[in-house]
XYZ file of C-alpha atoms in Angstrom:
706
model
C -0.409 0.227 0.093
C 1.829 3.220 -0.865
C 1.763 6.175 1.447
C -0.988 8.390 -0.085
C -3.529 5.639 0.416
C -2.241 4.726 3.970
C -2.709 8.770 4.983
C -5.999 8.885 3.239
C -7.363 6.082 5.402
C -5.987 7.171 8.444
C -7.819 10.645 7.461
C -10.850 9.324 6.687
C -10.403 7.215 10.167
C -9.870 10.572 12.442
C -12.906 12.416 10.326
C -15.321 9.232 11.316
C -13.934 9.190 14.964
C -14.561 12.671 15.227
C -17.929 12.735 14.114
C -19.058 9.764 15.939
C -17.243 11.439 19.390
C -19.501 14.209 18.749
C -22.863 12.260 18.379
C -22.766 9.869 21.274
C -20.303 11.600 23.804
C -22.472 12.629 26.877
C -21.778 15.394 28.647
C -21.587 15.308 32.420
C -24.826 16.822 34.084
C -23.951 20.336 34.505
C -21.844 20.576 31.290
C -22.415 21.362 27.455
C -20.972 19.657 24.088
C -17.798 21.865 24.435
C -15.598 18.399 24.728
C -17.325 16.689 21.880
C -16.679 20.064 19.425
C -12.790 20.267 20.553
C -12.768 16.616 19.931
C -14.477 16.980 16.631
C -12.648 19.864 15.513
C -9.078 18.823 16.004
C -9.576 15.141 14.580
C -10.432 16.993 11.372
C -8.104 19.395 11.745
C -5.694 16.599 11.891
C -7.155 14.686 9.150
C -6.842 18.032 7.026
C -3.232 18.822 7.898
C -1.497 15.165 7.332
C -4.019 15.015 3.674
C -2.104 18.460 2.963
C 1.288 17.954 3.961
C 1.124 14.652 1.960
C -0.343 16.500 -0.899
C 2.312 19.393 -0.612
C 5.154 16.550 -0.708
C 3.620 15.457 -3.747
C 3.835 18.094 -5.959
C 6.785 19.456 -4.501
C 8.405 16.410 -5.417
C 8.015 17.265 -9.566
C 9.501 20.462 -8.977
C 11.870 22.538 -6.518
C 11.674 21.739 -2.707
C 11.309 24.249 -0.156
C 12.094 22.372 2.656
C 9.973 20.911 5.578
C 8.895 24.009 7.359
C 7.391 25.852 3.854
C 5.755 22.473 3.666
C 4.315 22.190 7.162
C 3.665 25.767 6.823
C 1.465 25.104 3.828
C 0.032 22.454 5.243
C -1.453 23.941 8.053
C -2.790 27.459 5.874
C -4.579 25.196 3.622
C -6.544 23.143 6.268
C -7.172 26.425 8.085
C -8.483 27.460 4.812
C -10.856 24.501 4.615
C -12.950 25.781 7.892
C -13.526 29.420 5.484
C -15.142 27.466 3.141
C -12.007 27.411 0.581
C -12.186 24.016 -1.275
C -8.918 24.550 -3.362
C -10.708 22.290 -6.190
C -7.135 23.073 -8.232
C -5.449 20.995 -5.665
C -7.766 18.373 -5.513
C -8.093 17.534 -9.138
C -4.453 17.421 -9.207
C -3.773 15.215 -6.012
C -6.778 12.751 -6.934
C -5.042 11.660 -10.570
C -4.293 8.231 -10.113
C -5.609 8.145 -6.362
C -9.502 7.841 -6.016
C -9.288 7.202 -1.993
C -7.461 10.491 -1.607
C -9.728 12.712 -3.428
C -12.829 11.067 -1.037
C -10.433 11.417 1.600
C -10.108 15.040 0.866
C -13.647 15.680 0.028
C -14.979 14.097 3.180
C -12.761 16.002 5.405
C -13.710 19.091 3.560
C -17.181 18.298 4.516
C -16.069 18.071 7.872
C -14.553 20.635 8.061
C -17.834 22.585 6.761
C -19.899 20.756 9.326
C -17.141 21.915 11.792
C -17.683 25.349 11.142
C -21.297 25.570 11.138
C -21.284 23.955 14.322
C -18.991 26.864 15.769
C -20.847 29.457 14.333
C -24.131 28.472 15.714
C -22.956 27.647 19.670
C -21.083 31.485 18.807
C -23.285 33.757 16.823
C -26.893 32.012 15.984
C -27.491 30.194 19.691
C -31.003 31.971 20.058
C -32.081 30.769 16.444
C -31.020 27.553 17.173
C -32.756 27.235 20.610
C -35.734 28.461 18.277
C -35.498 25.637 15.706
C -35.086 23.263 18.719
C -37.968 23.959 20.711
C -39.796 23.878 17.411
C -38.423 20.458 16.969
C -39.118 19.115 20.766
C -42.540 20.436 20.329
C -44.278 18.984 17.563
C -41.813 15.659 18.207
C -43.567 12.178 19.891
C -40.920 12.646 22.986
C -42.197 13.536 26.357
C -41.289 17.367 27.492
C -40.317 18.592 30.493
C -41.500 22.240 31.969
C -39.498 23.840 34.476
C -40.562 27.468 35.689
C -39.214 29.467 37.813
C -35.818 29.809 38.821
C -33.862 29.766 42.431
C -31.765 27.681 44.591
C -34.120 24.530 44.166
C -34.301 24.896 40.400
C -30.693 24.765 40.107
C -30.387 21.198 42.198
C -32.974 20.111 39.938
C -30.905 21.055 36.694
C -27.978 19.909 38.032
C -29.691 16.481 38.449
C -31.048 15.912 34.788
C -29.408 13.096 32.615
C -28.221 14.077 29.294
C -31.603 12.820 27.590
C -33.614 14.697 30.248
C -31.791 18.153 29.440
C -32.738 17.636 26.142
C -36.000 16.894 26.673
C -36.644 20.112 29.366
C -37.695 23.689 28.499
C -37.102 26.935 31.181
C -39.498 29.226 31.674
C -37.419 31.378 33.796
C -40.910 33.518 34.326
C -38.814 37.122 33.783
C -38.085 38.846 30.480
C -34.418 38.844 31.030
C -32.039 38.206 27.892
C -28.851 37.927 30.111
C -30.597 35.166 32.304
C -31.959 33.362 28.683
C -28.290 33.811 27.766
C -26.752 32.231 30.488
C -29.181 29.280 30.501
C -28.542 28.742 26.507
C -24.903 28.212 27.313
C -25.482 25.558 29.400
C -27.146 23.704 27.040
C -30.864 24.056 27.990
C -33.926 25.325 25.878
C -35.438 28.475 27.031
C -38.718 30.370 26.597
C -38.131 34.265 28.385
C -41.442 36.144 29.054
C -43.675 35.749 32.372
C -45.540 33.103 32.842
C -48.872 32.787 30.921
C -51.163 30.311 28.768
C -49.312 31.633 25.546
C -45.842 30.937 26.790
C -47.246 27.765 27.529
C -48.461 26.913 24.048
C -44.820 27.862 22.826
C -43.627 25.104 24.973
C -46.055 22.623 23.462
C -47.933 21.849 27.329
C -51.419 22.005 25.638
C -50.112 19.833 22.785
C -51.592 15.919 22.964
C -48.123 14.377 23.840
C -47.294 13.734 27.722
C -45.572 16.963 29.087
C -44.628 17.388 32.762
C -44.705 20.991 34.121
C -42.342 21.212 37.464
C -42.996 25.007 38.984
C -39.880 25.410 41.383
C -39.664 29.406 42.155
C -38.266 29.977 45.047
C -41.485 32.377 45.929
C -44.564 30.063 46.828
C -46.701 32.923 45.243
C -44.986 32.726 41.640
C -45.373 28.989 41.934
C -49.340 29.299 43.315
C -49.956 31.928 40.118
C -48.647 29.621 37.600
C -51.271 26.910 39.026
C -53.919 29.008 38.994
C -53.014 29.504 35.522
C -53.570 26.602 34.622
C -56.746 25.638 36.649
C -58.631 28.929 34.852
C -57.221 27.847 31.327
C -58.861 24.121 32.300
C -61.985 25.470 33.434
C -62.525 28.166 30.213
C -64.733 26.610 27.782
C -62.296 25.302 25.030
C -62.289 22.256 22.968
C -58.351 21.717 23.729
C -58.985 21.742 27.265
C -59.294 18.908 29.894
C -59.162 15.171 29.480
C -57.934 15.260 26.083
C -54.527 17.173 27.030
C -51.747 14.452 29.149
C -49.968 16.957 30.982
C -49.542 17.220 34.902
C -48.131 20.209 36.558
C -46.344 19.830 40.094
C -46.232 22.908 41.720
C -43.377 23.209 44.421
C -44.193 25.478 47.949
C -42.251 25.809 50.976
C -43.777 28.531 53.370
C -47.485 27.896 52.989
C -49.073 26.193 56.048
C -52.641 25.985 55.065
C -53.950 23.637 52.777
C -57.018 25.975 51.753
C -54.282 27.610 49.522
C -54.762 24.743 46.876
C -58.494 24.407 47.409
C -59.151 25.875 43.538
C -56.679 23.108 42.231
C -59.658 20.871 43.012
C -61.032 21.910 39.668
C -58.235 21.125 37.187
C -59.197 17.646 37.495
C -55.927 16.292 39.037
C -53.850 17.743 36.708
C -52.113 19.614 39.420
C -50.367 18.286 42.554
C -48.230 20.454 45.206
C -45.127 19.049 47.238
C -42.934 20.424 49.543
C -39.339 19.580 49.582
C -39.021 19.667 53.119
C -42.055 17.639 53.925
C -40.685 14.748 50.933
C -37.504 14.952 53.006
C -38.920 14.242 56.518
C -41.074 11.688 55.085
C -38.380 9.951 53.440
C -36.920 10.061 56.824
C -39.225 8.528 58.850
C -39.614 5.714 56.742
C -36.279 4.688 57.182
C -36.329 5.681 60.866
C -39.392 4.862 62.303
C -39.950 4.521 65.896
C -40.087 0.933 66.580
C -36.161 1.021 65.228
C -35.248 2.552 68.576
C -37.641 0.437 70.846
C -35.711 -2.712 72.138
C -37.181 -6.053 70.403
C -37.794 -7.359 74.001
C -40.265 -4.567 74.887
C -42.435 -5.699 72.311
C -45.119 -8.657 72.078
C -44.916 -8.991 68.419
C -47.617 -11.643 68.732
C -50.059 -9.221 70.188
C -48.662 -6.386 67.891
C -47.916 -3.877 70.978
C -45.811 -2.801 73.456
C -45.538 -5.225 76.830
C -45.633 -2.064 79.211
C -45.030 1.452 78.849
C -41.819 3.352 77.083
C -40.770 6.668 77.106
C -39.083 7.943 73.492
C -37.670 11.243 73.349
C -37.756 13.420 70.335
C -34.851 16.360 70.603
C -34.941 19.282 68.238
C -32.219 21.457 67.952
C -33.164 24.109 65.930
C -36.590 25.326 64.901
C -36.521 26.271 61.167
C -38.188 24.902 57.884
C -36.896 21.473 58.348
C -37.319 20.714 62.044
C -40.884 22.251 61.955
C -41.517 20.104 59.382
C -39.798 17.021 61.426
C -42.054 18.000 64.606
C -45.494 17.483 63.005
C -44.827 14.732 60.647
C -43.390 12.897 63.134
C -46.272 13.679 65.587
C -48.224 11.643 63.381
C -45.859 8.670 62.254
C -44.500 8.162 65.370
C -47.467 7.033 67.154
C -47.214 3.718 69.168
C -49.663 2.369 71.725
C -48.536 2.652 74.921
C -45.989 5.438 74.269
C -46.636 9.204 74.847
C -45.442 11.622 72.031
C -42.972 13.359 73.490
C -40.673 15.959 72.508
C -37.947 19.015 73.382
C -37.428 21.659 70.936
C -34.475 24.300 71.389
C -33.801 27.782 69.580
C -32.799 30.871 70.368
C -35.558 33.641 69.801
C -38.178 30.804 69.463
C -41.189 32.391 70.800
C -42.650 33.285 67.460
C -42.261 29.992 65.610
C -43.560 28.459 68.583
C -46.634 30.273 68.940
C -47.158 29.899 64.839
C -46.543 26.350 65.513
C -49.266 26.038 68.478
C -51.887 28.002 66.424
C -51.444 26.061 63.416
C -51.250 22.749 65.248
C -54.095 23.629 67.868
C -55.622 20.264 68.375
C -52.591 19.037 69.941
C -52.009 21.668 72.370
C -56.053 22.163 73.220
C -57.905 19.295 74.917
C -57.568 18.451 78.588
C -60.970 19.342 80.726
C -62.343 21.255 77.933
C -62.678 18.012 76.043
C -63.649 15.663 79.528
C -67.236 16.872 79.637
C -70.597 15.617 78.495
C -71.144 17.942 75.424
C -67.673 16.007 73.617
C -67.091 12.095 72.910
C -64.337 10.756 75.363
C -61.093 13.038 74.453
C -58.845 10.909 73.099
C -56.179 9.420 75.490
C -53.154 9.756 73.615
C -50.836 12.274 75.692
C -48.565 15.059 73.635
C -45.890 16.454 75.613
C -43.831 18.969 73.776
C -41.672 21.434 75.462
C -39.910 24.562 73.588
C -37.126 26.305 75.032
C -35.222 29.184 74.098
C -31.765 28.828 74.421
C -28.724 29.304 72.399
C -27.140 25.934 71.046
C -23.410 26.496 72.117
C -24.558 27.158 75.481
C -23.753 24.536 78.296
C -27.194 25.059 79.323
C -28.528 23.280 76.439
C -26.031 20.227 76.479
C -27.244 19.864 79.992
C -30.816 19.800 79.633
C -30.866 17.199 76.885
C -28.365 14.953 78.651
C -30.759 14.873 81.414
C -33.707 14.632 79.395
C -32.102 11.611 77.747
C -30.991 9.818 80.802
C -34.826 9.632 81.942
C -35.914 8.523 78.503
C -35.868 4.285 77.397
C -34.390 5.561 73.744
C -34.039 8.998 71.955
C -33.224 10.678 68.967
C -31.532 14.055 68.486
C -32.457 15.673 65.184
C -30.153 18.899 64.621
C -30.830 21.095 61.564
C -29.201 24.955 62.109
C -29.192 25.728 58.580
C -25.616 25.432 58.021
C -24.210 22.145 57.746
C -20.673 22.740 59.611
C -22.623 24.353 62.197
C -24.963 21.601 62.815
C -21.912 18.757 62.224
C -19.999 20.680 65.498
C -22.997 20.587 67.427
C -23.446 16.751 66.937
C -19.935 15.894 67.966
C -19.753 18.398 70.939
C -23.183 16.415 72.151
C -22.189 13.012 71.318
C -18.552 13.839 73.072
C -20.793 14.699 76.491
C -22.779 11.365 75.763
C -19.731 9.511 76.240
C -18.603 11.489 79.361
C -22.209 10.536 80.562
C -21.603 6.707 79.627
C -24.552 6.990 77.389
C -23.957 4.740 75.029
C -27.206 3.078 74.020
C -30.633 4.311 73.332
C -29.606 7.337 71.382
C -29.757 8.463 67.768
C -27.747 11.537 66.524
C -29.187 12.894 63.003
C -28.034 16.317 60.955
C -29.824 17.904 58.336
C -27.638 18.743 55.219
C -28.923 19.839 51.854
C -25.842 19.454 50.065
C -22.796 17.051 50.703
C -19.969 18.772 52.469
C -16.494 17.049 53.477
C -17.617 18.005 56.718
C -20.314 15.007 56.599
C -18.344 12.260 54.974
C -17.902 9.630 57.144
C -14.496 9.085 57.914
C -14.638 12.954 59.169
C -18.204 12.854 61.083
C -17.710 9.144 62.424
C -14.745 7.429 61.750
C -14.575 4.923 64.592
C -16.960 6.586 66.841
C -19.419 4.512 68.795
C -22.708 6.997 68.576
C -23.010 7.032 65.052
C -23.908 10.772 63.419
C -26.006 9.971 60.159
C -27.038 12.637 58.204
C -29.912 13.239 55.850
C -31.581 15.424 53.319
C -29.875 15.342 50.636
C -31.621 17.738 48.035
C -30.536 16.170 45.148
C -31.618 12.998 45.863
C -35.154 14.650 45.957
C -35.303 17.428 43.706
C -34.863 15.034 40.346
C -37.739 14.733 37.787
C -38.322 11.049 38.416
C -38.782 11.432 42.029
C -40.789 14.236 41.713
C -42.806 12.708 39.244
C -43.403 9.355 41.038
C -42.443 8.928 44.701
C -42.585 5.641 46.060
C -44.173 6.499 48.958
C -46.565 8.532 46.721
C -47.648 4.861 45.127
C -48.047 3.297 48.393
C -50.684 6.022 48.691
C -52.022 6.463 45.939
C -53.260 2.177 46.183
C -54.698 3.028 49.377
C -56.784 5.978 48.528
C -57.891 3.567 45.380
C -58.155 0.635 47.906
C -59.856 2.156 51.022
C -62.687 -0.024 51.909
C -61.471 -2.388 49.388
C -62.673 -0.800 46.493
C -59.295 -1.721 44.149
C -57.726 -4.654 45.935
C -60.030 -7.271 43.604
C -59.284 -5.344 40.179
C -56.388 -6.172 37.622
C -53.187 -4.580 37.597
C -54.434 -3.083 34.258
C -57.318 -1.170 35.663
C -55.048 0.457 38.988
C -54.246 3.508 36.660
C -57.574 4.241 35.617
C -58.668 3.668 39.356
C -55.890 6.255 40.433
C -56.827 8.934 37.773
C -60.582 8.526 39.464
C -59.432 8.649 43.046
C -56.365 10.036 43.784
C -55.962 12.715 40.795
C -59.300 13.874 42.006
C -58.869 14.159 45.955
C -57.716 17.563 47.462
C -54.447 18.314 49.110
C -55.406 17.158 53.001
C -56.883 13.839 51.670
C -53.661 12.872 49.395
C -51.395 13.863 52.703
C -53.936 11.965 54.986
C -53.430 9.097 52.282
C -49.608 9.514 52.865
C -49.622 9.521 56.496
C -51.227 6.245 56.446
C -48.587 5.027 54.011
C -46.245 6.138 56.101
C -47.467 4.591 59.473
C -47.413 1.072 57.840
C -43.792 0.089 58.413
C -44.373 0.401 62.273
C -47.501 -1.561 62.108
C -45.504 -4.662 60.617
C -42.644 -3.871 63.132
C -44.615 -4.350 65.813
C -45.256 -7.851 64.218
C -41.499 -8.223 63.781
C -42.216 -7.776 60.078
C -41.093 -4.997 57.799
C -41.795 -3.345 54.850
C -39.248 -3.177 52.181
C -38.848 -1.351 48.975
C -37.612 -3.013 45.650
C -35.260 -5.238 47.537
C -36.327 -8.774 45.348
C -33.344 -10.631 47.192
C -35.285 -10.681 50.801
C -37.466 -13.202 51.488
C -41.162 -12.615 51.306
C -42.880 -13.029 54.245
C -46.246 -12.664 53.629
C -47.565 -15.739 55.003
C -46.078 -15.243 58.139
C -48.478 -11.850 58.319
C -51.219 -13.519 57.565
C -49.921 -15.778 60.585
C -49.559 -13.206 62.833
C -52.447 -11.026 61.974
C -54.780 -13.825 61.576
C -55.490 -12.927 58.348
C -58.704 -16.008 57.824
C -60.468 -14.627 60.870
C -59.729 -11.099 59.726
C -61.618 -11.384 56.776
C -64.480 -13.120 58.054
C -64.897 -9.965 60.264
C -63.974 -7.629 57.273
C -66.805 -9.162 56.036
C -69.359 -8.518 58.811
C -67.619 -5.051 59.190
C -66.913 -5.967 62.788
C -64.204 -6.190 65.416
C -63.780 -9.083 67.332
C -65.219 -8.623 71.413
C -65.646 -10.737 74.152
C -69.224 -11.344 75.889
C -69.322 -7.889 77.346
C -68.811 -6.306 73.929
C -65.522 -5.278 74.884
C -63.072 -5.326 72.156
C -60.386 -7.642 72.651
C -56.927 -7.854 73.019
C -55.895 -9.373 69.443
C -53.426 -8.478 66.889
C -56.064 -7.160 64.541
C -57.707 -4.867 66.918
C -54.486 -3.440 68.358
C -53.326 -2.204 64.984
C -56.732 -0.462 64.322
C -56.615 0.828 67.760
C -52.843 2.106 66.161
C -54.470 3.509 63.240
C -57.073 5.374 65.104
C -54.374 6.905 67.184
C -52.230 7.864 64.237
C -55.521 9.256 62.568
C -56.080 11.515 65.692
C -52.786 12.844 65.702
C -52.767 13.651 61.822
C -55.819 15.647 62.490
C -54.467 17.068 65.680
C -51.365 18.433 63.615
C -53.462 19.906 61.166
C -55.285 22.166 63.759
C -58.740 20.136 63.986
C -60.225 19.446 67.488
C -63.217 17.415 68.694
C -66.749 17.956 67.263
C -69.581 18.569 70.228
C -72.145 16.097 70.273
C -74.801 18.678 69.274
C -73.363 19.478 65.960
C -73.422 15.722 64.933
C -76.334 15.029 62.506
C -77.670 11.856 61.637
C -76.625 11.505 57.805
C -73.423 11.036 58.005
C -72.483 14.290 59.376
C -69.611 14.306 61.841
C -67.163 17.005 60.856
C -66.906 20.089 59.305
C -64.210 21.544 57.400
C -64.806 25.184 57.985
C -64.236 25.199 61.608
C -62.145 21.980 61.413
C -63.982 19.821 64.023
C -64.522 16.186 63.810
C -66.403 13.938 65.897
C -64.540 11.268 65.187
C -61.287 12.688 66.857
C -62.278 10.121 70.132
C -60.783 7.214 72.029
C -61.183 4.116 70.133
C -64.206 3.202 71.898
C -65.611 6.615 71.869
C -66.490 5.829 68.089
C -68.619 3.128 69.625
C -70.915 6.273 71.549
C -70.886 8.188 68.236
C -72.528 5.191 66.123
C -75.072 4.585 68.286
C -76.175 8.520 68.391
C -75.799 8.767 64.687
C -77.938 5.831 64.637
C -80.788 7.124 66.493
C -80.446 10.356 64.723
C -81.186 8.404 61.370
C -84.031 6.525 62.639
C -85.494 9.761 64.001
C -85.404 11.047 60.501
C -86.941 8.031 59.034
C -89.067 5.871 61.623
C -88.902 2.964 59.050
C -85.462 2.400 59.372
C -84.450 -0.338 61.821
C -82.172 0.564 64.646
C -79.226 -2.332 63.834
C -79.143 -1.468 59.912
C -78.587 2.313 60.758
C -76.093 1.221 63.549
C -73.909 -0.667 60.815
C -74.542 2.186 58.295
C -73.289 4.269 60.760
C -70.395 2.700 62.523
C -66.758 3.870 61.565
C -64.211 1.309 63.350
C -64.118 -1.230 60.455
C -62.303 1.541 58.875
C -59.418 1.283 60.980
C -59.089 -1.947 59.977
C -59.029 -1.545 56.201
C -55.112 -0.703 55.740
C -53.482 -4.243 57.346
C -56.906 -6.246 56.362
C -55.804 -4.831 52.615
C -52.446 -4.249 52.704
C -51.353 -7.222 50.604
C -53.917 -5.762 48.089
C -52.464 -2.292 48.670
C -48.686 -3.475 47.600
C -50.120 -5.636 44.851
C -47.995 -4.648 41.594
C -45.530 -2.322 43.386
C -42.129 -3.058 44.372
C -42.860 -2.921 47.861
C -42.574 -5.836 50.535
C -43.482 -7.526 53.391
C -40.428 -9.256 54.810
C -38.771 -10.153 58.004
C -37.311 -7.918 60.579
C -33.914 -7.701 60.443
C -32.470 -5.554 63.277
C -29.046 -5.185 62.779
């Protein structure tokens, strides 16, 4: 093989390599295609150089030879001319005589140089045009599209989590008309639509097309996100052939400061297409699922055959710092960490805590009311579960704080300490100082320490934070694990909550798998935010209930042996199904509720349900407000007659049955009583558990305490 043929083959190989690298190279999540462009250019330049150099050598071999330096310089200049669209056809014709492969290589190199020039020109001078064309093709393609509206810290976390495939199908709407901001996003490789959010912007983004489109409103301003939700709702409620069921989109609206679900009431008119999410709420929910209260209770204190404690137990929650995350933590844990025989016990410490304490107590008024106020004949029996929550105004650096916590920890059976001061380094320092005090006081068991960290920092690396320490400090709450497209759309806990909503009272447990999506659309997507939160709270409690039977709930762990048969044995599944069919509880001859696993878990579920409503600001409803036709609650006043003891539900059912019979003299009392009974609903969660986790990745397994 002669030299020209070999060089031609090498040049063709270089050009193909550069083109394939540019086409197939996946840039890092926060990068652009800068490296692929450079590699492509370099490969084409080298190919052009060696082609021109060998060509120059051939031309000069037929005449005088000016020397290697001149030939190399000539080759470089000629190669650069290829990138400014100078073909040098006369040279190609001369050099291709007798060597077709050389001519093909040279033409291919020239075309690659032209493409290279176009790519660099677009990158440098025509980014807006490229952005417009890319938006057009994405809008008219069948690809699933994500639209991210708003900007801020949370948006940056979400953008950094995108895979290259997701990045190419994502449109950013900064919700402002700022060319500098637009240019910044385009430079990072994103598609952008400038301007204030509105229906016109949505149409530009293809949000109202028939293909699947997901919108995420993630501005740091809750009001801005809420306005986006209102805009979509108003469009869906306007007379239009394109609105409503024909559109295959959903909107996920973030909020961080809004406390009252009434703010989201309008979205119930959006046909289930709008859902709200709170990153702090998701963080806490994830933590509580991974760290149920039962994890900190010695197994020997649990009667696993009856699903209850053998005797009372004191568990202390300590919260150092009372910012957004710990306020959410306190609320969620009150409802989630309910166990029969344990009063909810917490100590909250922060400097300047008075205002946040007052706000919390007002929002969760049911927790701080009660006592003699409800212990009279005007109300049904007041719930017996207690909430001992102490607020302490104190600096996190003071000796007083450490002394107070140490003394309280000593008196408790087990304790967890959550440090969330907004600064991960500061939180780590406080946690490590507290651990040292625990060592000094010989406290090595029954204590767990956690620190909140939005982002990873070397200060919380395992070898830095713990090393060989006996008491481990565990970081939690990394937002890059929460603020991802996949997690926002399909959170694991949401999947279980959706099945609970659909299967409530067994509505969907017997339906085939292919019917579940339809049932979810009919049920979950059309219930309000409060009911969604209620189902999420119920889902969060399942693991604790299974732990009380020495079982556990795991997600996506096929290697673990299924323990469904053990669950059915301990739970008394056959007897439970008979009682369920009759919609009754197992009672003794005197009508008292007997001490069985099913009854104890139902009692626990009612205790959790009470706690959830108290946290949400509900209080018991007076007896004289109850009506016969199932009227036992008022959303306006946040009063509910079912906020009573488990046995108190019997008294409520009898009162409603009497009222029904008074309204309808032809109605039989026993029939009215059965219609009014609500106690069996507290059994539904565990009666239907296997149906609820059917067709999900959740599985019941033996409890591994290691």
